[in-house]
């Protein structure tokens, strides 16, 4: 019912910043949270950050004080900005949306590589 399309991934330098976008379409009303997971090579997929329907955000300890999840409600888009990137930020980043009822929706992911 919901389609999520990520963009903005690529190669970035350590110490730099990235901004990822996730465009949502379909039945997105009454969602619980929308945000981002990532999966580093050889590791489990885990939460990076989210924003809920009331605008409250939460972040993983690994990106606390470096990451910001925001949304543009007029464009039905959620963003992830991470500053001061390091090699541990490398991975596939997945947008997700948790509806009020039903299973979690996932985007297909976008690769982020932090390297000199």
mmCIF file of N, CA and C in Angstrom:
data_model
loop_
_atom_site.group_PDB
_atom_site.id
_atom_site.type_symbol
_atom_site.label_atom_id
_atom_site.label_comp_id
_atom_site.label_asym_id
_atom_site.label_seq_id
_atom_site.Cartn_x
_atom_site.Cartn_y
_atom_site.Cartn_z
ATOM 1 N N UNK A 1 0.813 -1.213 0.000
ATOM 2 C CA UNK A 1 0.000 0.000 0.000
ATOM 3 C C UNK A 1 0.848 1.266 0.000
ATOM 4 N N UNK A 2 2.064 1.175 0.539
ATOM 5 C CA UNK A 2 2.967 2.305 0.621
ATOM 6 C C UNK A 2 4.212 1.997 -0.197
ATOM 7 N N UNK A 3 4.647 2.969 -0.965
ATOM 8 C CA UNK A 3 5.886 2.875 -1.713
ATOM 9 C C UNK A 3 6.873 3.907 -1.175
ATOM 10 N N UNK A 4 8.106 3.478 -0.959
ATOM 11 C CA UNK A 4 9.160 4.325 -0.426
ATOM 12 C C UNK A 4 10.356 4.246 -1.363
ATOM 13 N N UNK A 5 10.845 5.396 -1.799
ATOM 14 C CA UNK A 5 11.959 5.462 -2.734
ATOM 15 C C UNK A 5 13.035 6.359 -2.152
ATOM 16 N N UNK A 6 14.198 5.764 -1.873
ATOM 17 C CA UNK A 6 15.315 6.506 -1.314
ATOM 18 C C UNK A 6 16.179 7.091 -2.424
ATOM 19 N N UNK A 7 16.848 8.188 -2.104
ATOM 20 C CA UNK A 7 17.819 8.780 -3.009
ATOM 21 C C UNK A 7 18.848 9.550 -2.194
ATOM 22 N N UNK A 8 19.994 9.820 -2.811
ATOM 23 C CA UNK A 8 21.021 10.619 -2.188
ATOM 24 C C UNK A 8 22.244 9.860 -1.733
ATOM 25 N N UNK A 9 22.258 8.544 -1.882
ATOM 26 C CA UNK A 9 23.409 7.770 -1.478
ATOM 27 C C UNK A 9 24.573 7.938 -2.434
ATOM 28 N N UNK A 10 25.727 7.444 -2.009
ATOM 29 C CA UNK A 10 26.925 7.525 -2.820
ATOM 30 C C UNK A 10 28.164 7.497 -1.971
ATOM 31 N N UNK A 11 29.266 7.931 -2.563
ATOM 32 C CA UNK A 11 30.563 7.972 -1.896
ATOM 33 C C UNK A 11 30.764 9.338 -1.261
ATOM 34 N N UNK A 12 31.094 9.346 0.029
ATOM 35 C CA UNK A 12 31.359 10.578 0.758
ATOM 36 C C UNK A 12 32.641 10.415 1.567
ATOM 37 N N UNK A 13 33.280 11.521 1.868
ATOM 38 C CA UNK A 13 34.544 11.502 2.591
ATOM 39 C C UNK A 13 34.323 11.512 4.094
ATOM 40 N N UNK A 14 35.224 10.879 4.852
ATOM 41 C CA UNK A 14 35.166 11.013 6.304
ATOM 42 C C UNK A 14 35.186 12.474 6.721
ATOM 43 N N UNK A 15 34.374 12.795 7.696
ATOM 44 C CA UNK A 15 34.230 14.171 8.140
ATOM 45 C C UNK A 15 33.197 14.968 7.377
ATOM 46 N N UNK A 16 32.731 14.433 6.270
ATOM 47 C CA UNK A 16 31.733 15.115 5.478
ATOM 48 C C UNK A 16 30.325 14.861 5.972
ATOM 49 N N UNK A 17 29.366 15.275 5.164
ATOM 50 C CA UNK A 17 27.956 15.147 5.507
ATOM 51 C C UNK A 17 27.196 14.541 4.352
ATOM 52 N N UNK A 18 26.055 13.952 4.663
ATOM 53 C CA UNK A 18 25.165 13.450 3.642
ATOM 54 C C UNK A 18 23.732 13.809 3.983
ATOM 55 N N UNK A 19 22.925 13.880 2.949
ATOM 56 C CA UNK A 19 21.491 14.050 3.099
ATOM 57 C C UNK A 19 20.816 13.014 2.211
ATOM 58 N N UNK A 20 20.021 12.161 2.821
ATOM 59 C CA UNK A 20 19.232 11.177 2.101
ATOM 60 C C UNK A 20 17.776 11.607 2.091
ATOM 61 N N UNK A 21 17.092 11.269 1.016
ATOM 62 C CA UNK A 21 15.680 11.573 0.882
ATOM 63 C C UNK A 21 14.892 10.291 0.698
ATOM 64 N N UNK A 22 13.678 10.292 1.187
ATOM 65 C CA UNK A 22 12.765 9.174 1.014
ATOM 66 C C UNK A 22 11.411 9.732 0.630
ATOM 67 N N UNK A 23 10.998 9.460 -0.597
ATOM 68 C CA UNK A 23 9.708 9.909 -1.094
ATOM 69 C C UNK A 23 8.683 8.811 -0.879
ATOM 70 N N UNK A 24 7.608 9.141 -0.197
ATOM 71 C CA UNK A 24 6.561 8.187 0.123
ATOM 72 C C UNK A 24 5.335 8.446 -0.728
ATOM 73 N N UNK A 25 4.697 7.380 -1.153
ATOM 74 C CA UNK A 25 3.452 7.485 -1.895
ATOM 75 C C UNK A 25 2.537 6.342 -1.490
ATOM 76 N N UNK A 26 1.276 6.471 -1.817
ATOM 77 C CA UNK A 26 0.293 5.474 -1.439
ATOM 78 C C UNK A 26 -0.426 5.866 -0.158
ATOM 79 N N UNK A 27 -0.828 4.862 0.590
ATOM 80 C CA UNK A 27 -1.625 5.065 1.795
ATOM 81 C C UNK A 27 -0.718 5.377 2.974
ATOM 82 N N UNK A 28 -0.307 6.628 3.081
ATOM 83 C CA UNK A 28 0.632 7.046 4.117
ATOM 84 C C UNK A 28 -0.035 7.738 5.299
ATOM 85 N N UNK A 29 -1.330 7.917 5.244
ATOM 86 C CA UNK A 29 -2.015 8.590 6.334
ATOM 87 C C UNK A 29 -2.001 7.728 7.591
ATOM 88 N N UNK A 30 -2.074 8.398 8.738
ATOM 89 C CA UNK A 30 -2.153 7.734 10.040
ATOM 90 C C UNK A 30 -0.959 6.827 10.328
ATOM 91 N N UNK A 31 0.218 7.259 9.910
ATOM 92 C CA UNK A 31 1.392 6.453 10.190
ATOM 93 C C UNK A 31 1.836 6.639 11.634
ATOM 94 N N UNK A 32 2.540 5.643 12.142
ATOM 95 C CA UNK A 32 3.099 5.708 13.487
ATOM 96 C C UNK A 32 4.447 6.431 13.466
ATOM 97 N N UNK A 33 5.419 5.830 12.763
ATOM 98 C CA UNK A 33 6.716 6.458 12.607
ATOM 99 C C UNK A 33 7.210 6.264 11.180
ATOM 100 N N UNK A 34 8.093 7.143 10.763
ATOM 101 C CA UNK A 34 8.819 6.997 9.516
ATOM 102 C C UNK A 34 10.267 7.362 9.788
ATOM 103 N N UNK A 35 11.184 6.637 9.178
ATOM 104 C CA UNK A 35 12.581 6.921 9.452
ATOM 105 C C UNK A 35 13.510 6.031 8.672
ATOM 106 N N UNK A 36 14.665 5.735 9.289
ATOM 107 C CA UNK A 36 15.760 5.109 8.580
ATOM 108 C C UNK A 36 16.419 4.016 9.401
ATOM 109 N N UNK A 37 16.677 2.891 8.754
ATOM 110 C CA UNK A 37 17.578 1.856 9.223
ATOM 111 C C UNK A 37 18.824 1.861 8.341
ATOM 112 N N UNK A 38 19.864 1.224 8.815
ATOM 113 C CA UNK A 38 21.014 0.970 7.967
ATOM 114 C C UNK A 38 21.605 -0.391 8.306
ATOM 115 N N UNK A 39 22.292 -0.966 7.334
ATOM 116 C CA UNK A 39 22.930 -2.265 7.490
ATOM 117 C C UNK A 39 24.365 -2.171 6.987
ATOM 118 N N UNK A 40 25.332 -2.090 7.902
ATOM 119 C CA UNK A 40 26.736 -2.119 7.482
ATOM 120 C C UNK A 40 27.096 -3.486 6.914
ATOM 121 N N UNK A 41 28.162 -3.563 6.132
ATOM 122 C CA UNK A 41 28.578 -4.858 5.578
ATOM 123 C C UNK A 41 28.833 -5.882 6.679
ATOM 124 N N UNK A 42 28.210 -7.047 6.554
ATOM 125 C CA UNK A 42 28.414 -8.123 7.502
ATOM 126 C C UNK A 42 27.760 -7.935 8.851
ATOM 127 N N UNK A 43 26.923 -6.924 9.004
ATOM 128 C CA UNK A 43 26.284 -6.652 10.278
ATOM 129 C C UNK A 43 24.775 -6.612 10.122
ATOM 130 N N UNK A 44 24.087 -6.560 11.260
ATOM 131 C CA UNK A 44 22.634 -6.570 11.246
ATOM 132 C C UNK A 44 22.096 -5.190 10.882
ATOM 133 N N UNK A 45 20.876 -5.196 10.387
ATOM 134 C CA UNK A 45 20.184 -3.951 10.112
ATOM 135 C C UNK A 45 19.645 -3.379 11.413
ATOM 136 N N UNK A 46 19.871 -2.097 11.647
ATOM 137 C CA UNK A 46 19.422 -1.496 12.891
ATOM 138 C C UNK A 46 18.972 -0.063 12.642
ATOM 139 N N UNK A 47 18.233 0.448 13.601
ATOM 140 C CA UNK A 47 17.632 1.769 13.488
ATOM 141 C C UNK A 47 18.691 2.864 13.531
ATOM 142 N N UNK A 48 18.536 3.860 12.666
ATOM 143 C CA UNK A 48 19.337 5.065 12.706
ATOM 144 C C UNK A 48 18.560 6.203 13.371
ATOM 145 N N UNK A 49 17.364 6.454 12.896
ATOM 146 C CA UNK A 49 16.545 7.500 13.469
ATOM 147 C C UNK A 49 15.161 7.482 12.877
ATOM 148 N N UNK A 50 14.251 8.165 13.549
ATOM 149 C CA UNK A 50 12.857 8.173 13.112
ATOM 150 C C UNK A 50 12.196 9.474 13.521
ATOM 151 N N UNK A 51 11.043 9.713 12.944
ATOM 152 C CA UNK A 51 10.171 10.794 13.357
ATOM 153 C C UNK A 51 8.753 10.243 13.379
ATOM 154 N N UNK A 52 8.004 10.581 14.416
ATOM 155 C CA UNK A 52 6.645 10.063 14.507
ATOM 156 C C UNK A 52 5.637 11.107 14.049
ATOM 157 N N UNK A 53 4.369 10.732 14.125
ATOM 158 C CA UNK A 53 3.319 11.600 13.625
ATOM 159 C C UNK A 53 3.181 12.909 14.362
ATOM 160 N N UNK A 54 3.707 12.992 15.564
ATOM 161 C CA UNK A 54 3.696 14.219 16.346
ATOM 162 C C UNK A 54 4.963 15.046 16.180
ATOM 163 N N UNK A 55 5.866 14.605 15.305
ATOM 164 C CA UNK A 55 7.091 15.334 15.069
ATOM 165 C C UNK A 55 8.219 15.002 16.024
ATOM 166 N N UNK A 56 8.031 14.045 16.902
ATOM 167 C CA UNK A 56 9.081 13.645 17.824
ATOM 168 C C UNK A 56 10.075 12.731 17.134
ATOM 169 N N UNK A 57 11.342 12.927 17.431
ATOM 170 C CA UNK A 57 12.407 12.164 16.808
ATOM 171 C C UNK A 57 13.155 11.324 17.826
ATOM 172 N N UNK A 58 13.822 10.303 17.325
ATOM 173 C CA UNK A 58 14.697 9.480 18.121
ATOM 174 C C UNK A 58 15.848 8.995 17.277
ATOM 175 N N UNK A 59 16.994 8.743 17.924
ATOM 176 C CA UNK A 59 18.205 8.391 17.204
ATOM 177 C C UNK A 59 18.978 7.303 17.923
ATOM 178 N N UNK A 60 19.705 6.516 17.135
ATOM 179 C CA UNK A 60 20.624 5.555 17.697
ATOM 180 C C UNK A 60 21.796 6.270 18.355
ATOM 181 N N UNK A 61 22.371 5.624 19.368
ATOM 182 C CA UNK A 61 23.520 6.216 20.042
ATOM 183 C C UNK A 61 24.675 6.485 19.083
ATOM 184 N N UNK A 62 24.817 5.654 18.060
ATOM 185 C CA UNK A 62 25.926 5.783 17.135
ATOM 186 C C UNK A 62 25.878 7.063 16.310
ATOM 187 N N UNK A 63 24.697 7.675 16.187
ATOM 188 C CA UNK A 63 24.569 8.896 15.406
ATOM 189 C C UNK A 63 24.016 10.048 16.224
ATOM 190 N N UNK A 64 23.840 9.819 17.515
ATOM 191 C CA UNK A 64 23.312 10.870 18.375
ATOM 192 C C UNK A 64 24.177 12.124 18.271
ATOM 193 N N UNK A 65 23.532 13.261 18.125
ATOM 194 C CA UNK A 65 24.156 14.577 17.992
ATOM 195 C C UNK A 65 24.800 14.805 16.626
ATOM 196 N N UNK A 66 24.729 13.825 15.727
ATOM 197 C CA UNK A 66 25.233 13.987 14.367
ATOM 198 C C UNK A 66 24.136 13.889 13.314
ATOM 199 N N UNK A 67 23.019 13.279 13.657
ATOM 200 C CA UNK A 67 21.978 12.977 12.691
ATOM 201 C C UNK A 67 20.719 13.775 12.976
ATOM 202 N N UNK A 68 20.000 14.049 11.899
ATOM 203 C CA UNK A 68 18.711 14.718 11.995
ATOM 204 C C UNK A 68 17.739 14.065 11.024
ATOM 205 N N UNK A 69 16.609 13.627 11.529
ATOM 206 C CA UNK A 69 15.509 13.162 10.692
ATOM 207 C C UNK A 69 14.477 14.272 10.639
ATOM 208 N N UNK A 70 14.071 14.631 9.447
ATOM 209 C CA UNK A 70 13.082 15.675 9.265
ATOM 210 C C UNK A 70 12.110 15.260 8.171
ATOM 211 N N UNK A 71 11.047 16.017 8.040
ATOM 212 C CA UNK A 71 10.044 15.692 7.042
ATOM 213 C C UNK A 71 9.510 16.950 6.388
ATOM 214 N N UNK A 72 9.106 16.809 5.163
ATOM 215 C CA UNK A 72 8.406 17.846 4.428
ATOM 216 C C UNK A 72 7.028 17.276 4.122
ATOM 217 N N UNK A 73 6.056 17.647 4.923
ATOM 218 C CA UNK A 73 4.734 17.057 4.795
ATOM 219 C C UNK A 73 4.053 17.424 3.481
ATOM 220 N N UNK A 74 4.369 18.602 2.950
ATOM 221 C CA UNK A 74 3.750 19.007 1.692
ATOM 222 C C UNK A 74 4.224 18.155 0.530
ATOM 223 N N UNK A 75 5.432 17.602 0.621
ATOM 224 C CA UNK A 75 5.986 16.760 -0.434
ATOM 225 C C UNK A 75 6.003 15.287 -0.062
ATOM 226 N N UNK A 76 5.498 14.952 1.134
ATOM 227 C CA UNK A 76 5.439 13.571 1.590
ATOM 228 C C UNK A 76 6.819 12.920 1.537
ATOM 229 N N UNK A 77 7.802 13.628 2.054
ATOM 230 C CA UNK A 77 9.189 13.205 1.984
ATOM 231 C C UNK A 77 9.839 13.312 3.357
ATOM 232 N N UNK A 78 10.665 12.327 3.680
ATOM 233 C CA UNK A 78 11.431 12.347 4.910
ATOM 234 C C UNK A 78 12.909 12.374 4.546
ATOM 235 N N UNK A 79 13.696 13.040 5.386
ATOM 236 C CA UNK A 79 15.116 13.223 5.131
ATOM 237 C C UNK A 79 15.943 12.689 6.289
ATOM 238 N N UNK A 80 17.158 12.312 5.970
ATOM 239 C CA UNK A 80 18.155 11.968 6.972
ATOM 240 C C UNK A 80 19.429 12.723 6.653
ATOM 241 N N UNK A 81 19.894 13.535 7.594
ATOM 242 C CA UNK A 81 21.180 14.196 7.473
ATOM 243 C C UNK A 81 22.106 13.659 8.550
ATOM 244 N N UNK A 82 23.316 13.298 8.159
ATOM 245 C CA UNK A 82 24.335 12.872 9.095
ATOM 246 C C UNK A 82 25.578 13.710 8.842
ATOM 247 N N UNK A 83 26.080 14.326 9.889
ATOM 248 C CA UNK A 83 27.302 15.112 9.832
ATOM 249 C C UNK A 83 28.466 14.325 10.425
ATOM 250 N N UNK A 84 29.665 14.822 10.193
ATOM 251 C CA UNK A 84 30.880 14.221 10.751
ATOM 252 C C UNK A 84 30.933 12.723 10.477
ATOM 253 N N UNK A 85 30.782 12.368 9.227
ATOM 254 C CA UNK A 85 30.725 10.963 8.847
ATOM 255 C C UNK A 85 32.037 10.247 9.132
ATOM 256 N N UNK A 86 31.927 8.989 9.509
ATOM 257 C CA UNK A 86 33.083 8.127 9.675
ATOM 258 C C UNK A 86 32.813 6.808 8.969
ATOM 259 N N UNK A 87 33.827 5.948 8.914
ATOM 260 C CA UNK A 87 33.708 4.715 8.139
ATOM 261 C C UNK A 87 32.618 3.806 8.689
ATOM 262 N N UNK A 88 32.307 3.923 9.973
ATOM 263 C CA UNK A 88 31.247 3.107 10.562
ATOM 264 C C UNK A 88 29.858 3.512 10.071
ATOM 265 N N UNK A 89 29.753 4.639 9.408
ATOM 266 C CA UNK A 89 28.486 5.048 8.821
ATOM 267 C C UNK A 89 28.230 4.392 7.470
ATOM 268 N N UNK A 90 29.193 3.656 6.954
ATOM 269 C CA UNK A 90 29.024 2.949 5.690
ATOM 270 C C UNK A 90 27.950 1.872 5.819
ATOM 271 N N UNK A 91 27.121 1.748 4.812
ATOM 272 C CA UNK A 91 26.115 0.709 4.799
ATOM 273 C C UNK A 91 25.007 1.024 3.827
ATOM 274 N N UNK A 92 24.056 0.127 3.764
ATOM 275 C CA UNK A 92 22.854 0.345 2.975
ATOM 276 C C UNK A 92 21.807 0.964 3.886
ATOM 277 N N UNK A 93 21.294 2.091 3.481
ATOM 278 C CA UNK A 93 20.304 2.823 4.266
ATOM 279 C C UNK A 93 18.918 2.560 3.708
ATOM 280 N N UNK A 94 18.013 2.171 4.593
ATOM 281 C CA UNK A 94 16.651 1.818 4.219
ATOM 282 C C UNK A 94 15.664 2.765 4.878
ATOM 283 N N UNK A 95 14.823 3.355 4.082
ATOM 284 C CA UNK A 95 13.695 4.103 4.602
ATOM 285 C C UNK A 95 12.601 3.134 5.031
ATOM 286 N N UNK A 96 11.897 3.472 6.101
ATOM 287 C CA UNK A 96 10.783 2.634 6.532
ATOM 288 C C UNK A 96 9.636 3.499 7.008
ATOM 289 N N UNK A 97 8.456 2.922 6.971
ATOM 290 C CA UNK A 97 7.258 3.557 7.497
ATOM 291 C C UNK A 97 6.439 2.516 8.237
ATOM 292 N N UNK A 98 6.090 2.823 9.475
ATOM 293 C CA UNK A 98 5.212 1.980 10.271
ATOM 294 C C UNK A 98 3.821 2.589 10.258
ATOM 295 N N UNK A 99 2.861 1.936 9.611
ATOM 296 C CA UNK A 99 1.496 2.452 9.628
ATOM 297 C C UNK A 99 0.825 2.210 10.967
ATOM 298 N N UNK A 100 -0.306 2.876 11.173
ATOM 299 C CA UNK A 100 -1.064 2.647 12.392
ATOM 300 C C UNK A 100 -1.532 1.201 12.481
ATOM 301 N N UNK A 101 -1.872 0.620 11.344
ATOM 302 C CA UNK A 101 -2.307 -0.767 11.266
ATOM 303 C C UNK A 101 -1.595 -1.426 10.095
ATOM 304 N N UNK A 102 -1.029 -2.586 10.331
ATOM 305 C CA UNK A 102 -0.388 -3.322 9.269
ATOM 306 C C UNK A 102 1.113 -3.406 9.430
ATOM 307 N N UNK A 103 1.755 -4.114 8.496
ATOM 308 C CA UNK A 103 3.178 -4.365 8.617
ATOM 309 C C UNK A 103 4.032 -3.163 8.229
ATOM 310 N N UNK A 104 5.281 -3.199 8.666
ATOM 311 C CA UNK A 104 6.236 -2.173 8.299
ATOM 312 C C UNK A 104 6.493 -2.173 6.801
ATOM 313 N N UNK A 105 6.605 -0.985 6.231
ATOM 314 C CA UNK A 105 6.938 -0.806 4.834
ATOM 315 C C UNK A 105 8.402 -0.414 4.700
ATOM 316 N N UNK A 106 9.051 -0.949 3.671
ATOM 317 C CA UNK A 106 10.474 -0.714 3.445
ATOM 318 C C UNK A 106 10.722 -0.162 2.054
ATOM 319 N N UNK A 107 11.694 0.742 1.960
ATOM 320 C CA UNK A 107 12.262 1.076 0.676
ATOM 321 C C UNK A 107 13.279 0.032 0.259
ATOM 322 N N UNK A 108 13.802 0.160 -0.946
ATOM 323 C CA UNK A 108 14.753 -0.813 -1.461
ATOM 324 C C UNK A 108 16.184 -0.555 -1.011
ATOM 325 N N UNK A 109 16.451 0.586 -0.438
ATOM 326 C CA UNK A 109 17.753 0.886 0.111
ATOM 327 C C UNK A 109 18.628 1.688 -0.827
ATOM 328 N N UNK A 110 19.547 2.434 -0.239
ATOM 329 C CA UNK A 110 20.535 3.185 -0.998
ATOM 330 C C UNK A 110 21.889 3.041 -0.313
ATOM 331 N N UNK A 111 22.918 2.784 -1.105
ATOM 332 C CA UNK A 111 24.252 2.532 -0.576
ATOM 333 C C UNK A 111 24.943 3.835 -0.213
ATOM 334 N N UNK A 112 25.519 3.868 0.977
ATOM 335 C CA UNK A 112 26.363 4.971 1.418
ATOM 336 C C UNK A 112 27.728 4.397 1.767
ATOM 337 N N UNK A 113 28.759 4.923 1.138
ATOM 338 C CA UNK A 113 30.125 4.497 1.410
ATOM 339 C C UNK A 113 30.929 5.697 1.879
ATOM 340 N N UNK A 114 31.491 5.596 3.073
ATOM 341 C CA UNK A 114 32.324 6.650 3.637
ATOM 342 C C UNK A 114 33.770 6.201 3.513
ATOM 343 N N UNK A 115 34.517 6.871 2.670
ATOM 344 C CA UNK A 115 35.884 6.466 2.389
ATOM 345 C C UNK A 115 36.643 7.623 1.774
ATOM 346 N N UNK A 116 37.963 7.633 2.016
ATOM 347 C CA UNK A 116 38.831 8.610 1.375
ATOM 348 C C UNK A 116 39.188 8.201 -0.044
#
